[in-house]
Coordinates of C-alpha atoms in Angstrom, one line a residue:
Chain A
X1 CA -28.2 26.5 -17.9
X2 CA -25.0 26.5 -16.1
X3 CA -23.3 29.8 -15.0
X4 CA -20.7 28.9 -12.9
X5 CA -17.5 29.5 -14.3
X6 CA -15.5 26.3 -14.2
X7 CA -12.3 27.2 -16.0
X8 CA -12.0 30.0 -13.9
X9 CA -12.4 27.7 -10.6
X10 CA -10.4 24.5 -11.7
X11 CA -7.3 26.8 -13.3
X12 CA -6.5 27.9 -9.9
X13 CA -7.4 24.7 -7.9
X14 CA -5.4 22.5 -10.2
X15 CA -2.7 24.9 -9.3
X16 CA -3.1 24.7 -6.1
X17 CA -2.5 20.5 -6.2
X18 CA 0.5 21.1 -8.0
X19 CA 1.5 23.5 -5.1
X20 CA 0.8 20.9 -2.3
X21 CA 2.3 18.5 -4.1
X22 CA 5.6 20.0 -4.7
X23 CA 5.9 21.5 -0.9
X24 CA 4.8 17.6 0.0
X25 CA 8.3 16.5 -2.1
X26 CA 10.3 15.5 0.1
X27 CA 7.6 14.1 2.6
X28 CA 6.9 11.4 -1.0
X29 CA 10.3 10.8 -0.8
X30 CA 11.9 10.7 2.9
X31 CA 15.5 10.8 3.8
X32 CA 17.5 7.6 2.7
X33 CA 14.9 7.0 -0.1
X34 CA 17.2 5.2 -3.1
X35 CA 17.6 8.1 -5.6
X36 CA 16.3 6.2 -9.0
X37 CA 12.8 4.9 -6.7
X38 CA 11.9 8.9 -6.1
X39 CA 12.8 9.4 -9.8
X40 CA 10.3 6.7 -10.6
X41 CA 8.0 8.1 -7.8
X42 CA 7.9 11.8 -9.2
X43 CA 7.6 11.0 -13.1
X44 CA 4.3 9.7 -12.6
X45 CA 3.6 11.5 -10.1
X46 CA 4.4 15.0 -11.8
X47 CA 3.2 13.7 -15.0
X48 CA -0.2 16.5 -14.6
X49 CA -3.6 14.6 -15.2
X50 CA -6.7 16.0 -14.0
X51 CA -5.9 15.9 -10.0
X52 CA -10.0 15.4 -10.2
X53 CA -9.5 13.5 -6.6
X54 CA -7.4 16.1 -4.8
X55 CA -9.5 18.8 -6.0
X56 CA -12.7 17.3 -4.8
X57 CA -11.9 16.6 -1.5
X58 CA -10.4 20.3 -1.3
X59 CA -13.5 21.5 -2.5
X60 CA -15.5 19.7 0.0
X61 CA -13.2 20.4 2.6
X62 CA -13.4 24.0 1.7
X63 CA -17.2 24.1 1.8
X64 CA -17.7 22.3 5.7
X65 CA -14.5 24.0 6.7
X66 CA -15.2 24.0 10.6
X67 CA -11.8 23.1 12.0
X68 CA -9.2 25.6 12.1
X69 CA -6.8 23.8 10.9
X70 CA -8.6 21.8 8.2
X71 CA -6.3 23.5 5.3
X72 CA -3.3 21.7 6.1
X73 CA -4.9 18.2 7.0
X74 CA -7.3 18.6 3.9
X75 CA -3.7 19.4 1.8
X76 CA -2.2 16.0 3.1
X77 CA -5.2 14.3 2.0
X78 CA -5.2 15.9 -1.1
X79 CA -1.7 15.1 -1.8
X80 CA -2.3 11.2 -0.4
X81 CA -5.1 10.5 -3.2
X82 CA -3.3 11.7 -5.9
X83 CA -0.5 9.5 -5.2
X84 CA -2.9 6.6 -4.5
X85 CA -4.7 7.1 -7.7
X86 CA -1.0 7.6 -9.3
X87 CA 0.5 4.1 -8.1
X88 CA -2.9 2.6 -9.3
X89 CA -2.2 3.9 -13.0
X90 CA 1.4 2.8 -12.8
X91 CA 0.3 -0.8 -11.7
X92 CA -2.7 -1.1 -14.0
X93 CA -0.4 0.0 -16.7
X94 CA 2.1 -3.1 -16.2
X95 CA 2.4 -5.5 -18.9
X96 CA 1.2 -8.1 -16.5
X97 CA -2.1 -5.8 -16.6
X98 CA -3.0 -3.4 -18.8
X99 CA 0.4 -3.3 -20.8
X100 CA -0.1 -0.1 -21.9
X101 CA 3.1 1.7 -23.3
X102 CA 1.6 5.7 -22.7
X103 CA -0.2 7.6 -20.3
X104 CA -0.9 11.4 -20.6
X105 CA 1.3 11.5 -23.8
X106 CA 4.5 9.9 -22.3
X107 CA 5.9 6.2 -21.8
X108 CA 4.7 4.5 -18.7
X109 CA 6.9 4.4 -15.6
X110 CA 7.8 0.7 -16.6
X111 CA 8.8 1.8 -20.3
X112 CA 11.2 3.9 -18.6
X113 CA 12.2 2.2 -15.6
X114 CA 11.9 -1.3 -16.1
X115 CA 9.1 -3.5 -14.7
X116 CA 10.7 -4.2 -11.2
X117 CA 11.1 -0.4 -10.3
X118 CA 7.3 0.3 -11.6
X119 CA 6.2 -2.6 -9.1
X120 CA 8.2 -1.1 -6.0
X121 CA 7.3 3.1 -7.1
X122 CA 3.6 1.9 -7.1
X123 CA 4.2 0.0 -3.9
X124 CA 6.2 3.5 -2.6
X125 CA 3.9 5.6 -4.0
X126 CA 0.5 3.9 -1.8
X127 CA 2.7 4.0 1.2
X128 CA 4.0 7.5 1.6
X129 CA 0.3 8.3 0.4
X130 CA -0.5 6.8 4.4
X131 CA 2.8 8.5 6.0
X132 CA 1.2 11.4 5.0
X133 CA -2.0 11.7 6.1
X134 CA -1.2 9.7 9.4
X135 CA 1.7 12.1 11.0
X136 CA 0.8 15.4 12.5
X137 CA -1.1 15.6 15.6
X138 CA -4.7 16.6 14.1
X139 CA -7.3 14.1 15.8
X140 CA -8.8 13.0 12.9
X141 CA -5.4 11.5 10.7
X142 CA -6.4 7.6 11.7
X143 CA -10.4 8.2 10.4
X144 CA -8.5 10.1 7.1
X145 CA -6.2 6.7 6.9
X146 CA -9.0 4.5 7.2
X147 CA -11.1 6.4 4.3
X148 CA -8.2 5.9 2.2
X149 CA -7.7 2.4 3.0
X150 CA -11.0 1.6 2.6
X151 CA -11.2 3.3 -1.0
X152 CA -8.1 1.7 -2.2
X153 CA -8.3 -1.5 -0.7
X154 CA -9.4 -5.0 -1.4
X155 CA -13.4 -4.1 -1.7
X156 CA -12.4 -1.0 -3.1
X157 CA -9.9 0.1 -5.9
X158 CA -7.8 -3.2 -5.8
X159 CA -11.0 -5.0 -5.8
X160 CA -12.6 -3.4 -9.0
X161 CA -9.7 -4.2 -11.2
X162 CA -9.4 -7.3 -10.0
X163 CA -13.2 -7.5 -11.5
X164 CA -11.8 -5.9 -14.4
X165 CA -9.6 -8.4 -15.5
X166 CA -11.4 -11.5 -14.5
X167 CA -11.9 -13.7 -17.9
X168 CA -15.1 -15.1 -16.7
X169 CA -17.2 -11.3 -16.1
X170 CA -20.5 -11.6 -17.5
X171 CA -21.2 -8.9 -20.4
X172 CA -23.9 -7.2 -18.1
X173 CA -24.7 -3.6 -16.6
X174 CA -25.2 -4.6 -13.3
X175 CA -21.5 -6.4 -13.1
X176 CA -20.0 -3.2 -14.9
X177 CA -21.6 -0.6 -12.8
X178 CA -20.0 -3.3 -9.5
X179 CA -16.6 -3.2 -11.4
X180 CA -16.6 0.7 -11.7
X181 CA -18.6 1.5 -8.1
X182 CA -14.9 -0.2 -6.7
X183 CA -12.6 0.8 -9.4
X184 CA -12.8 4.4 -10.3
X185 CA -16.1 5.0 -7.8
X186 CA -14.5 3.9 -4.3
X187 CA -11.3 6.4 -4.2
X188 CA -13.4 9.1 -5.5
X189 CA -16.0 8.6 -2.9
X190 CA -13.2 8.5 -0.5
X191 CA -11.7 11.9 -2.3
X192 CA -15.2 13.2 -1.2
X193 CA -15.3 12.0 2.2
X194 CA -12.0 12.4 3.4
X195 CA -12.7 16.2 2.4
X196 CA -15.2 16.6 4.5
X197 CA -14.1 14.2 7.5
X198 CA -10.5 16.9 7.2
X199 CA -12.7 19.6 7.6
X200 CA -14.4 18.4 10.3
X201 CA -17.8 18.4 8.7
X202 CA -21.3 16.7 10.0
X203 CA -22.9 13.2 9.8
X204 CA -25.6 14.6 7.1
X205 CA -22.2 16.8 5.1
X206 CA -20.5 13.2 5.2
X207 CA -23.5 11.3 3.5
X208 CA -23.7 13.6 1.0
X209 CA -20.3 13.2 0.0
X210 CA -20.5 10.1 -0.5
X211 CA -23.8 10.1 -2.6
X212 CA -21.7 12.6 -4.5
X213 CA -18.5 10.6 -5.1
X214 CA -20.6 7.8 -5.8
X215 CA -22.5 9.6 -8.6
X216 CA -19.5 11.1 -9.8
X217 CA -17.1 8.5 -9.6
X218 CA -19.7 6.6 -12.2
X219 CA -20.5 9.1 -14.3
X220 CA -16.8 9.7 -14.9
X221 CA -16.0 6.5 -15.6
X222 CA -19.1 5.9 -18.2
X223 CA -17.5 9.2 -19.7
X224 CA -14.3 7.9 -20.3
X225 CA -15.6 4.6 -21.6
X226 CA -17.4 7.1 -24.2
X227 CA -14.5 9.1 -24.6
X228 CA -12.7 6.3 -25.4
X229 CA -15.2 6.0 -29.0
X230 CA -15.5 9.6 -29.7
X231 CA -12.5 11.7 -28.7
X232 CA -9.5 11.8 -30.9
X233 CA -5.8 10.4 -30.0
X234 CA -5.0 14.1 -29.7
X235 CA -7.3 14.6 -26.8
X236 CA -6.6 11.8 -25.4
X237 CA -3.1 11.6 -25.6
X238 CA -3.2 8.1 -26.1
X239 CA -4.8 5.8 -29.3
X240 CA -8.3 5.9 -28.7
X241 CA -10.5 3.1 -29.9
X242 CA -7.9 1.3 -27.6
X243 CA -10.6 -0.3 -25.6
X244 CA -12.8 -1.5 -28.8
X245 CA -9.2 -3.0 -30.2
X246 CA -8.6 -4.8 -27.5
X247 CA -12.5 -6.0 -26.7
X248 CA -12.7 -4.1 -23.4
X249 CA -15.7 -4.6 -22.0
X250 CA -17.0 -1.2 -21.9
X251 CA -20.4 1.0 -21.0
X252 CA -20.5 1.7 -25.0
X253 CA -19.6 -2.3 -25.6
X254 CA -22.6 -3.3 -22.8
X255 CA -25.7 -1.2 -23.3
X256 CA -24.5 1.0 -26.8
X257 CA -22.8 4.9 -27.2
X258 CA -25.8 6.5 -26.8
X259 CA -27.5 4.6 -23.2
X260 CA -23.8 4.9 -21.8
X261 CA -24.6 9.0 -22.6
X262 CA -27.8 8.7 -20.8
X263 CA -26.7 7.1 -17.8
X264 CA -23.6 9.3 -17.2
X265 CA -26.1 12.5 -17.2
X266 CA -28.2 10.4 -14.8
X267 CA -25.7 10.1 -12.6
X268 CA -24.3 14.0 -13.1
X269 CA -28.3 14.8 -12.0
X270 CA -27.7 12.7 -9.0
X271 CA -24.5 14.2 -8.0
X272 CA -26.2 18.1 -8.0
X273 CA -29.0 16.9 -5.9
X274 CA -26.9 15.3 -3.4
X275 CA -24.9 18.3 -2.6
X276 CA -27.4 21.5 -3.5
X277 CA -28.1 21.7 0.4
X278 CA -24.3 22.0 0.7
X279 CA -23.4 24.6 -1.9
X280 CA -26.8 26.2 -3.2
X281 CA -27.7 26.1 -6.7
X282 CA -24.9 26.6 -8.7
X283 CA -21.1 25.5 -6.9
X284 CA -18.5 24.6 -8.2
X285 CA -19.1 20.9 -6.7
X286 CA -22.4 20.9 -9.2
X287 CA -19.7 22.2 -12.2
X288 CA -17.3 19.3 -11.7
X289 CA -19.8 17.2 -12.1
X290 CA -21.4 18.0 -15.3
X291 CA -17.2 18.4 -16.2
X292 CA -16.9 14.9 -16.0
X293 CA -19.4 14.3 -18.7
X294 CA -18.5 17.3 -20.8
X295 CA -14.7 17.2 -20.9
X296 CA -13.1 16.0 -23.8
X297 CA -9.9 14.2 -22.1
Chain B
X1 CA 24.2 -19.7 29.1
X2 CA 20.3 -19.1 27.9
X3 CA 18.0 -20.7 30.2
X4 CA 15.0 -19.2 28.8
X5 CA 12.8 -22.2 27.4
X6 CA 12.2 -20.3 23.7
X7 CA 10.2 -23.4 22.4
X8 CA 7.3 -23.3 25.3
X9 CA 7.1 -19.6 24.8
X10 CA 7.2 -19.5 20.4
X11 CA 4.6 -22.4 19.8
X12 CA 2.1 -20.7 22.3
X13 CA 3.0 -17.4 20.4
X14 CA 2.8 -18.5 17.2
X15 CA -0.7 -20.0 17.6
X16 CA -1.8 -17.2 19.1
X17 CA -0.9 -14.9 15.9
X18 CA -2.4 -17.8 13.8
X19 CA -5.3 -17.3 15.7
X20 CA -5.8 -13.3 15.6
X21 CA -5.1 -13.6 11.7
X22 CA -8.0 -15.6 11.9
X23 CA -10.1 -14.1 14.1
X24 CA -9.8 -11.1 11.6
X25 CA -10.5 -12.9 8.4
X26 CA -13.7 -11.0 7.6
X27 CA -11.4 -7.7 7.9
X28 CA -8.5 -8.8 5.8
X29 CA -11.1 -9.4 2.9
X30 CA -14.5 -6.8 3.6
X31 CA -17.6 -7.3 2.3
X32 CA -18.0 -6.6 -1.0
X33 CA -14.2 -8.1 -1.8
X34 CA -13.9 -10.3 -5.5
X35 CA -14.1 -14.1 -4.3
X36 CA -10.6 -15.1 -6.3
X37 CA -9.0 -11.8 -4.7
X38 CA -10.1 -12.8 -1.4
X39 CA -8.6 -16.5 -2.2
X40 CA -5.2 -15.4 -3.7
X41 CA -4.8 -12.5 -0.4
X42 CA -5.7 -15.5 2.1
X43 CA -3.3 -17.9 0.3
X44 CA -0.2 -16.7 0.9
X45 CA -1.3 -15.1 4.0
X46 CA -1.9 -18.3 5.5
X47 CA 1.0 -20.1 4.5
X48 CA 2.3 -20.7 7.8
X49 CA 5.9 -18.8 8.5
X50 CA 7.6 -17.9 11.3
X51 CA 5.5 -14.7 12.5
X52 CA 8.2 -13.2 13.6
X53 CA 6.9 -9.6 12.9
X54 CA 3.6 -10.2 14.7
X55 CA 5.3 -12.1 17.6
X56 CA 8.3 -9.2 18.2
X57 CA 5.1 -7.1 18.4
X58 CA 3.2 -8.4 21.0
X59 CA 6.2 -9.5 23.0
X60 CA 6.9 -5.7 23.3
X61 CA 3.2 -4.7 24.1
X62 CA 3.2 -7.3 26.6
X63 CA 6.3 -6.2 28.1
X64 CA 5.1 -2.8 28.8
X65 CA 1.6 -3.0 28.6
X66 CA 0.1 -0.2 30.2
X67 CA -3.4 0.9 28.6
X68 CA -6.1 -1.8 29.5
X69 CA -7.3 -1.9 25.7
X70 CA -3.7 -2.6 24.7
X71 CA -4.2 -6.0 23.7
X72 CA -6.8 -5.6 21.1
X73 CA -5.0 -2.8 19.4
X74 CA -1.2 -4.5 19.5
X75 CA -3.5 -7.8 17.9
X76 CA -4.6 -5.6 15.2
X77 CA -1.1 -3.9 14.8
X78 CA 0.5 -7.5 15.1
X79 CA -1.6 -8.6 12.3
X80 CA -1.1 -5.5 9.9
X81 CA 2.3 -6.3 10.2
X82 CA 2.1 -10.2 8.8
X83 CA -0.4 -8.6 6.0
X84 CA 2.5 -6.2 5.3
X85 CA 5.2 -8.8 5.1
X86 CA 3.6 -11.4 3.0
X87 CA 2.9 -8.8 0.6
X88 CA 6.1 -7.9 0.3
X89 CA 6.9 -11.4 -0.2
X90 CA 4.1 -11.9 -2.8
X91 CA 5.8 -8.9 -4.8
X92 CA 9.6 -10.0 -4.6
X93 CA 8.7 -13.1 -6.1
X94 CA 6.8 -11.5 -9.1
X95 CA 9.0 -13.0 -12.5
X96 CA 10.3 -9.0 -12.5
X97 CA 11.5 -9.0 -9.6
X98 CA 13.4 -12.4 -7.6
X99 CA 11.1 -14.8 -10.4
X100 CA 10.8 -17.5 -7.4
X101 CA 8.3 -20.5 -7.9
X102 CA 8.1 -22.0 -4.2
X103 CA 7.7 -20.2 -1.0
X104 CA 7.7 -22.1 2.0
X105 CA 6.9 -25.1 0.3
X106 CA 4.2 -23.7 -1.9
X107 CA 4.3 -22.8 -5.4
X108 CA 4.0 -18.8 -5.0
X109 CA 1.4 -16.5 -5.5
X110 CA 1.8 -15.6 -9.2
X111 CA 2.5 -19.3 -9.9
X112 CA -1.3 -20.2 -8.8
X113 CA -3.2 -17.1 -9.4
X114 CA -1.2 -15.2 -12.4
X115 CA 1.2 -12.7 -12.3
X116 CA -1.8 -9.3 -12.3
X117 CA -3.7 -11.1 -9.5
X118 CA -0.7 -11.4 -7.2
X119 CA 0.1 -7.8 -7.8
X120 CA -3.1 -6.7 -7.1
X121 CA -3.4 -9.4 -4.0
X122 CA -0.1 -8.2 -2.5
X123 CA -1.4 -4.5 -3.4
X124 CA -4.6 -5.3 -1.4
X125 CA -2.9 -7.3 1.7
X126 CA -0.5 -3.5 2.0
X127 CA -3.7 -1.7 1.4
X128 CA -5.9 -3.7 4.0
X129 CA -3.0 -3.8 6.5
X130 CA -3.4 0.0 7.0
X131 CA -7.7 -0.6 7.2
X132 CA -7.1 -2.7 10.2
X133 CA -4.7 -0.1 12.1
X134 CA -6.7 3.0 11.2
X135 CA -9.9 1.1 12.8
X136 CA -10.9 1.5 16.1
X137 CA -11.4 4.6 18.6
X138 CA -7.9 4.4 20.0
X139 CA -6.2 7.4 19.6
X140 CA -2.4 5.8 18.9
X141 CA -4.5 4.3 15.5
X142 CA -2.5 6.9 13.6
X143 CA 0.6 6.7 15.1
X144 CA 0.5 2.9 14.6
X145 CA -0.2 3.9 11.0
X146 CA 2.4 5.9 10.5
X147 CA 5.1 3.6 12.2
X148 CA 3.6 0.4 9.5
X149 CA 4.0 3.3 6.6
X150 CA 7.5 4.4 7.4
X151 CA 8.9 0.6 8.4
X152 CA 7.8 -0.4 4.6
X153 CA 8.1 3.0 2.6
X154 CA 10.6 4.6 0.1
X155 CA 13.1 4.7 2.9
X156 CA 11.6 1.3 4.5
X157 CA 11.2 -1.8 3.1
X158 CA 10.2 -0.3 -0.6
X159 CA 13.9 1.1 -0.5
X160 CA 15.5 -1.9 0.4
X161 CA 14.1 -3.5 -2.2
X162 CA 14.8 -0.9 -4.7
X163 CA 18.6 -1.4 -3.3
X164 CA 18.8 -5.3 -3.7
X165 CA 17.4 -5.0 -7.5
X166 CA 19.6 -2.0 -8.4
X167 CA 22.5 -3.2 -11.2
X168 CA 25.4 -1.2 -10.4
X169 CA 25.7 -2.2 -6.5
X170 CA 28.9 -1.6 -4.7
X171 CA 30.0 -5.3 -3.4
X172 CA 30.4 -3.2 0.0
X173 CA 29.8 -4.3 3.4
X174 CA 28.1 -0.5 4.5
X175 CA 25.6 -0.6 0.9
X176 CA 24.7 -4.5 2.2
X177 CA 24.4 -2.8 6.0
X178 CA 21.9 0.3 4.5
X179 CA 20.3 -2.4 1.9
X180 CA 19.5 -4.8 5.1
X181 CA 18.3 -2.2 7.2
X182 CA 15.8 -1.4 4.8
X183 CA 14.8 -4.2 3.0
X184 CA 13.9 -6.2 6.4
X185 CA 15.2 -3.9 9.2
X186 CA 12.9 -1.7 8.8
X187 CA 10.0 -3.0 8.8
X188 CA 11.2 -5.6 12.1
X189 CA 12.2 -2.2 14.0
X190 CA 8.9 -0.9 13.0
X191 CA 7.2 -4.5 14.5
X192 CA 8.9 -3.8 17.6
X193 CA 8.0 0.0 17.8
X194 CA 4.3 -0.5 16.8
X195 CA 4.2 -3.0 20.1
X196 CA 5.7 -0.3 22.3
X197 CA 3.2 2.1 20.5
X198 CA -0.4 0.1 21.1
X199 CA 0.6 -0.6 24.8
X200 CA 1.3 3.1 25.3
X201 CA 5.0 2.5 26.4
X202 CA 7.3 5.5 27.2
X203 CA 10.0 7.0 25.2
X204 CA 12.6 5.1 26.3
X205 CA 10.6 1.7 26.0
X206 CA 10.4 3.3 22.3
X207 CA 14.3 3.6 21.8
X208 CA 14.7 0.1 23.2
X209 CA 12.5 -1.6 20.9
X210 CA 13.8 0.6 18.2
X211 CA 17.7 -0.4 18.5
X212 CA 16.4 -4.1 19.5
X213 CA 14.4 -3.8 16.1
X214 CA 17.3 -2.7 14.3
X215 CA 19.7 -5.4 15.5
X216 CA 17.5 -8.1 15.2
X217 CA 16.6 -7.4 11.7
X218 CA 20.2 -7.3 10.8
X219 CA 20.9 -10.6 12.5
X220 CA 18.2 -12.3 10.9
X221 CA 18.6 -10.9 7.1
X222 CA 22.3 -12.0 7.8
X223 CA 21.6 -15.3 9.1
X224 CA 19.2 -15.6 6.3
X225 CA 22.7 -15.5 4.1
X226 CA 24.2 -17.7 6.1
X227 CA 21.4 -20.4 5.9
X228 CA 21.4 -19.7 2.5
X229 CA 25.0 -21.5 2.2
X230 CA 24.7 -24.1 4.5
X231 CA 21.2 -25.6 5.4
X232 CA 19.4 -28.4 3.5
X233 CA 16.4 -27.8 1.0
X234 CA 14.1 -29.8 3.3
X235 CA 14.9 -27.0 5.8
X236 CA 14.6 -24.2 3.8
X237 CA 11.7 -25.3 1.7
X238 CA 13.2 -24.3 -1.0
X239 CA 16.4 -25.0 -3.0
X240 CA 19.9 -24.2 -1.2
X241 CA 22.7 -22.3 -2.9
X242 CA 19.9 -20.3 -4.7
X243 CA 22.0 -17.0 -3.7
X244 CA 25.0 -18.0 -4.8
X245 CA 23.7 -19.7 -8.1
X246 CA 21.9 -16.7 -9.1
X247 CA 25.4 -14.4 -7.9
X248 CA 23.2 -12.5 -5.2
X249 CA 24.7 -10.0 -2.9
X250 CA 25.0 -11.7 0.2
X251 CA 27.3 -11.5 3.7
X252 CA 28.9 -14.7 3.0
X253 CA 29.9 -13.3 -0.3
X254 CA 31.0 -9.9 0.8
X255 CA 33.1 -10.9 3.9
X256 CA 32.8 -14.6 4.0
X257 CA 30.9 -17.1 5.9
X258 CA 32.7 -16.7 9.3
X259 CA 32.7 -12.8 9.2
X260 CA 29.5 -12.9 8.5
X261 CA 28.5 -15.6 11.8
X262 CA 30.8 -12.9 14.1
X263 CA 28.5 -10.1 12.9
X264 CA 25.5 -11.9 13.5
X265 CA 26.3 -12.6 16.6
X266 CA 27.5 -9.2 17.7
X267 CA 23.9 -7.6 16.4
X268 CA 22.6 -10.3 18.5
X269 CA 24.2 -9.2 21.5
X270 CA 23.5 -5.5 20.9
X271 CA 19.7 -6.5 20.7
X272 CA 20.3 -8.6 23.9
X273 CA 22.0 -5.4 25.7
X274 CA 19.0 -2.9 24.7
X275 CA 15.8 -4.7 25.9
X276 CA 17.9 -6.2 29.1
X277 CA 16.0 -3.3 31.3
X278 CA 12.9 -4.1 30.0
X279 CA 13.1 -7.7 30.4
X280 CA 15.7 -8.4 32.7
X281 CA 18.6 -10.9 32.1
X282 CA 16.5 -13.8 30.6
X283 CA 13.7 -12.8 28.8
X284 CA 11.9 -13.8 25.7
X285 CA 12.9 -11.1 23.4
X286 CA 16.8 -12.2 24.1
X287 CA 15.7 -15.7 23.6
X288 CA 14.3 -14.4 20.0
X289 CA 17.3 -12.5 19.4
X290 CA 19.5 -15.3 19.4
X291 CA 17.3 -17.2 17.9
X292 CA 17.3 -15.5 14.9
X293 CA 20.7 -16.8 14.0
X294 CA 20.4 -20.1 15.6
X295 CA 17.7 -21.0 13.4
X296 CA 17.6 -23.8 11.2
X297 CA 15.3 -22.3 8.3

């Protein structure tokens, strides 16, 4: 059904991240920064991963491209999620959290540089991800830092693990859809947005964007939960059946493997309707979002 | 010599920081924010303290107030500033990092609420400090976010802290001088910058409150030493000698108690000298200055 070539698009946007992010390097890590905290900074930050965040709001940025200038905001807020979603991996990794000794096939920040340094590169890391997109002159920097803030704050990311590890969550959809909507959904909705607020896009570009992120963000998470049953340690660099093991409360664990499918392709239906008056049939906006069901890692 | 009644001007002050902290209440902790999150952020965020961020800040915007709206924006700058602060505090008294069970009289964060939830609270107050300055159709919003992000980033207060955990420090008056002006300069120079910032204060207003900022933070992270050696628990609200019981890296124990007074008391006077044309000879932000080290907790 699909014809748009996504390999051929994601290849060459996922290199493009990389790009922004090593031009951004020593913006991550300004003058007088103590050596061993930009090690710490970089490993996780240069560790690859999907760079599904910074790619979606370049892609949305590139499609309501009205500003002149867009390319280099859009870049900075590119770069910003990617280290905001990178210091929320290396604090949910902590023992104090997670405790998770691997991510993406190597030993967690903490593993390597003790649990102190994770802390403050996390801490570092969600700073420099708002000196970023606040300096420069462009008009639209504080609405970029607010998005970000608002994704990644205390009714956003922070909020929805905070749901995730409460001992008293009740094993029920609606709670689990809450937990993810903040936890995964709220920076990727904000990935989305910020995209198109960069780019200097409309009211009616900006609501679908977040429909979009919103749809996404869920779907994406529901896929990993499923991943987490069916892919191998291989593909996922990591044990899986990890979540099972430890009685994670999961999609899968809630409402069974094959209703967590369902919803996931739900959502990936919602996602292409949101943004077919943006890109037409067949984008590469409608392509990520069937990728987040249909990847294997 | 000082004439300048610092008690009638820091109690009205102080309230009136208490009071914008909680006039913003429902901002710190947006709809949609995990009750026990909201709890632990509000906990330590209320704890009382000496404002001293938040105050510097809108003693400077007062000073050279100069927009009409400057007030509302130097409250919400003055607030992000305490947010930012008692995260950091939350963070440096995880049991990775300083492993300290009373603050200000309280048992700390991680002792009531668990070690993930005060990482995630003190993740949340950083996140939401950079919500409230990015809000709002004032266009220094981003500047103001920029100053809060570089005051407590890699080469900010995240720095400083990297440098006070770091094992092999030089027992050297110039690494304590760059640790200082990190760990709590930088974030005080940036309280005092972020006031000149939201009133719309020139360039040299800007260099003023930057080398006041600067000297002041030194004093006070040096008189915080000092205290350390010779004021009573029941001042402190906390145990005396901690420092030196746990071997910490203070002034008194890199050039002694007295070198380290004469120091203090030189940065005060440099503060003094730099905001003398802004306040004239007997203003409040001298009074602060040498308050800092005249202190009894």
């Amino acid at each position: 059904m699909a014809s748009f070539d996504l390999d051929s698009f994601l290849g060459p946007q996922v290199a493009r991240v990389e790009t922004l992010l090593r031009e951004r390097m020593d913006r991550l890590v300004p003058a007088g920064t103590p050596p061993k905290l930009a090690e710490a900074m970089r490993y996780s930050l240069m560790a690859g991963g999907k760079r599904l965040r910074p790619v979606l709001c370049l892609t949305f940025a590139d499609l309501v491209a009205r500003a002149s200038n867009a390319s280099a905001v859009a870049g900075d807020a590119a770069c910003a999620l990617e280290y905001v979603h990178t210091y929320s991996l290396v604090h949910d990794d902590l023992p104090a959290m997670d405790d998770d000794d691997y991510r993406r096939g190597r030993p967690t920040n903490h593993k390597v540089y003790g649990e102190a340094m994770a802390i403050l590169a996390g801490d570092a890391l969600l700073t420099e991800a708002f000196t970023l997109v606040a300096s420069g002159p462009e008009p639209v920097r504080a609405a970029l830092c607010r998005e970000l803030a608002v994704g990644s704050g205390a009714a956003g990311m922070v909020g929805g693990q905070v749901l995730d590890i409460a001992e008293d969550r009740p094993a029920a959809l609606d709670y689990l859809l809450r937990l993810h909507r903040l936890k995964t959904g709220a920076l990727i909705r904000a990935a989305c947005r910020m995209g198109v607020v960069a780019a200097g896009g409309d009211a009616d570009s900006l609501a679908r964007a977040d429909s979009y992120g919103d749809a996404v963000g869920l779907a994406f998470q529901i896929a990993d939960d499923v991943l987490d049953v069916t892919a191998t340690p291989e593909q996922l660099g990591k044990p899986s059946g990890a979540d099972a093991a430890a009685g994670r409360f999961t999609f899968p664990a809630v409402v069974g493997l094959e209703a967590s499918k369902k919803l996931a392709q739900d959502k990936v239906a919602e996602a292409i309707s949101a943004v077919r008056p943006l890109e037409g049939a067949d984008g590469p906006l409608a392509a990520l979002a069937r990728y987040t069901v249909e990847r294997k890692s």
